[in-house]
XYZ file of C-alpha atoms in Angstrom:
224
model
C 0.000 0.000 0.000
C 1.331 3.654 -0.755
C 2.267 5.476 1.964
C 0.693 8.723 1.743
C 1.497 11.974 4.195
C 0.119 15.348 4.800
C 2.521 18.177 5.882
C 1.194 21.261 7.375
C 3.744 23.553 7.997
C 4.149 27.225 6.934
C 7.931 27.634 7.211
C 8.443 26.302 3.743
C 12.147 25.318 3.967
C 11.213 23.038 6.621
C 7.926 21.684 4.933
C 10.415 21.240 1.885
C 12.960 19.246 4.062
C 10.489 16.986 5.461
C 8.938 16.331 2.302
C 11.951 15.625 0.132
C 13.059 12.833 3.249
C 10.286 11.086 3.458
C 9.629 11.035 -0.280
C 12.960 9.690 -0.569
C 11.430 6.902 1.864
C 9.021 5.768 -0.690
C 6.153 7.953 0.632
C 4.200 10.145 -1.487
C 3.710 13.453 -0.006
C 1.737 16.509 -0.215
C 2.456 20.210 1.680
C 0.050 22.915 2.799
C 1.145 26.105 4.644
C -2.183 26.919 6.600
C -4.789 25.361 8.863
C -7.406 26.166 6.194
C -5.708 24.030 3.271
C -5.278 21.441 5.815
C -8.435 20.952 6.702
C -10.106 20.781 2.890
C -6.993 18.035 2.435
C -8.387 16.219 4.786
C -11.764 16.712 3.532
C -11.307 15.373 0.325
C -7.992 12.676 0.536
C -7.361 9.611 2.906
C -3.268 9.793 4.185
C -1.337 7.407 6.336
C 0.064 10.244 8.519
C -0.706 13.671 9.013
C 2.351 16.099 10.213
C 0.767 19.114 11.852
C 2.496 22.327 12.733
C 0.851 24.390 15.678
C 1.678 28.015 15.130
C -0.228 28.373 11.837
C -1.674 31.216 9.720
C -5.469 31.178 10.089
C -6.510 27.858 11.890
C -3.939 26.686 14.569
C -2.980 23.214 14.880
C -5.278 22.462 17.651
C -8.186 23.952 15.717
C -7.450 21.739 12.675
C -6.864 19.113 14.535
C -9.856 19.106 16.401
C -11.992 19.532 12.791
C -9.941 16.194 11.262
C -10.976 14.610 14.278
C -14.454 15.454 13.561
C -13.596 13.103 10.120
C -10.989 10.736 10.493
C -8.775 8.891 12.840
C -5.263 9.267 10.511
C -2.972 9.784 13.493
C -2.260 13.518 13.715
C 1.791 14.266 14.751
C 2.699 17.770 16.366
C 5.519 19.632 14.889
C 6.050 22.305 17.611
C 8.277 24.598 19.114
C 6.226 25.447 22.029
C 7.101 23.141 24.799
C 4.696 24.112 27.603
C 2.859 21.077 28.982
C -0.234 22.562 29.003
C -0.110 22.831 25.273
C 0.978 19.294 25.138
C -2.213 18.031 27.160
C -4.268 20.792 24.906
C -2.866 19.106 22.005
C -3.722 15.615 23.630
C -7.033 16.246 24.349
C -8.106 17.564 20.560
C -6.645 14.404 18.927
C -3.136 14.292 18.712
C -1.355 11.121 18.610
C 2.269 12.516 19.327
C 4.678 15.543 19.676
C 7.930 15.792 18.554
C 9.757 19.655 19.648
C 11.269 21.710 17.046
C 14.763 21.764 15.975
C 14.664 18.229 15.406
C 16.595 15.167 13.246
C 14.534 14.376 10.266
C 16.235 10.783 10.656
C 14.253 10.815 14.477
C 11.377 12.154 13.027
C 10.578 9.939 10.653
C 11.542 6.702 13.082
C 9.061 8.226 15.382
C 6.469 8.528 12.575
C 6.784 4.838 11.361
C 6.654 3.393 14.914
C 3.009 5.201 15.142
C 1.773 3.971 11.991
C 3.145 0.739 12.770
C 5.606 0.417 9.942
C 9.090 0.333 11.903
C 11.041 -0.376 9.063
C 11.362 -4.235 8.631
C 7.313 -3.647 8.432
C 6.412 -1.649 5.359
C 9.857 -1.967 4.262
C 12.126 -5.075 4.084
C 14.570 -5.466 7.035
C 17.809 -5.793 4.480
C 19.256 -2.945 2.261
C 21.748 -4.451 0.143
C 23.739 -2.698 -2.357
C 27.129 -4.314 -4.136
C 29.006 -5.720 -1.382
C 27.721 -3.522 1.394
C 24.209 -5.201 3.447
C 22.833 -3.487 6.323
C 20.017 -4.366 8.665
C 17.821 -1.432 8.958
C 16.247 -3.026 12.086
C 19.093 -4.129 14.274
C 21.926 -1.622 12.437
C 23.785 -4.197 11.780
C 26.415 -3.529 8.709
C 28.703 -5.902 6.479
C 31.091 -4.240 4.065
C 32.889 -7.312 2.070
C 31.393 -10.007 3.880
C 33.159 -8.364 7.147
C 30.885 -6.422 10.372
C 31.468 -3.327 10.470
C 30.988 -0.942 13.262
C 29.499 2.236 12.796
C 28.997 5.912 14.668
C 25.561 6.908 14.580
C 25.605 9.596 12.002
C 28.224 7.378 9.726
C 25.320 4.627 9.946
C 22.779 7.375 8.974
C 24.805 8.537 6.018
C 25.397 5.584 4.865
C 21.701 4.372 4.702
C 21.022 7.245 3.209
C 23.177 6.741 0.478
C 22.369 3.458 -0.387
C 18.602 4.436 -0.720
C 19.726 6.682 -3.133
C 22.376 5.329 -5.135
C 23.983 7.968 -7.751
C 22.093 10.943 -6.294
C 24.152 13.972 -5.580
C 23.396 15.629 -1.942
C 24.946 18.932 -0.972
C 26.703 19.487 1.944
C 22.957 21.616 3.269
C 20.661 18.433 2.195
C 22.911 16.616 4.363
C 22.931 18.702 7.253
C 19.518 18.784 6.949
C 18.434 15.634 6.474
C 20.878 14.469 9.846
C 21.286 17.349 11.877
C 18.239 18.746 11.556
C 17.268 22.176 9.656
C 18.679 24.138 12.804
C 22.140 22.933 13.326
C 24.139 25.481 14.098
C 27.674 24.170 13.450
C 29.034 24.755 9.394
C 29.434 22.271 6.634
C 32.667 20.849 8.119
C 30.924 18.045 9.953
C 29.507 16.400 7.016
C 32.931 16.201 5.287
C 34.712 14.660 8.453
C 31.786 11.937 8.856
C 32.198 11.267 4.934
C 35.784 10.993 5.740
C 35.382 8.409 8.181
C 32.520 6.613 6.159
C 35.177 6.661 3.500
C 37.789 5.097 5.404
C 34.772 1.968 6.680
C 34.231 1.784 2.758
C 37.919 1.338 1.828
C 37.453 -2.023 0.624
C 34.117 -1.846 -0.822
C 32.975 -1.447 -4.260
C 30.682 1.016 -3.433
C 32.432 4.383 -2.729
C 31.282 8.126 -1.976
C 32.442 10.652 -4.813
C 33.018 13.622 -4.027
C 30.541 16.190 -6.906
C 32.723 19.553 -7.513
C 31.025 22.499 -6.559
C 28.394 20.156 -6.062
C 28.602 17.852 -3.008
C 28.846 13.742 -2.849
C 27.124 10.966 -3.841
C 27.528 7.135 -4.120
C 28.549 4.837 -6.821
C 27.305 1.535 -6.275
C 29.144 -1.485 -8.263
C 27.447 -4.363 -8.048
């Protein structure tokens, strides 16, 4: 079954982040920027997951979550930056199935969103990603490079996932930031190359190896 997701969100840089991961994912994904828009989405389409900003032009997020109620059950996730609990049980009590607090890791986000909708990868998606001679277990982390187990950092792991989803695509140094550190990481572009550096150096034996793009950023060429 397609996964389908809503995003309401009216910073559009972050809408666009969230939408470009979890397309990426294999989920088809449509964006709104007010309450309003939301709520005629929901009107006329079924989704999987709905992604629901609070602070919203027009309609809040508990307003329009409160009207989906009023029509369907598709859990309803909080993107917020207000952290005050009585917001939280305000949000609660219209409908929402879950928060997560603004800056976040699109990587946590979406883990957090497939856990709800009970598709924790090895669910919707198969528990091996294999490309060449590199397999990794997207449930346990587990990686073999060459037949050999490999230990990973966390954000080497994440990169490298990420670029054996999407073999051949070029990412910039900001997609990458984004997509791991989230869309308000305040350090520069430096970490990315120093975890590509080390992903290199787990690689070294592989057939699969990260390029760097001039002027452009990196991406993976997979030889099977």
């Amino acid at each position: 079954m397609e996964l389908k997701l809503l995003i309401v969100e009216d910073d559009r840089l972050l809408a666009e982040a969230v939408s470009d991961y979890f397309t990426g994912k294999g989920w088809d994904t449509e964006v709104v920027y007010d309450g309003d828009s939301a709520v005629e989405k929901a009107e006329r389409k079924s989704y999987q997951m709905i992604l629901l900003d609070v602070m919203l032009p027009g309609r809040d997020g508990f307003s329009v979550c409160r009207k989906i109620r009023e029509m369907t059950e598709t859990p309803v996730f909080f993107i917020t930056a207000r952290v005050m609990e009585e917001d939280e049980l305000n949000g609660y009590a219209v409908g929402a199935d879950d928060y997560i607090t603004k800056p976040f890791s699109l990587p946590v986000l979406y883990a957090k969103v497939m856990a709800m909708t009970g598709r924790l990868r090895g669910g919707a998606e198969s528990e091996m990603l294999v490309r060449g001679d590199v397999a990794v277990n997207v449930r346990t982390h587990s990686v073999r490079i060459s037949g050999e187990t490999c230990q990973l950092a966390p954000k080497e792991y994440e990169l490298l996932v990420l670029f054996l989803e999407n073999p051949n695509r070029i990412f910039t140094r900001d997609q990458l930031l984004i997509r791991l550190w989230g869309y308000d990481f305040e350090g520069n572009e430096r970490v990315v190359d120093n975890h590509i550096k080390k992903l290199r150096k787990a690689l070294a034996l592989s057939r699969c190896r990260i390029h760097t793009v001039r002027k452009s950023g990196y991406r993976m060429e997979v030889s099977i």
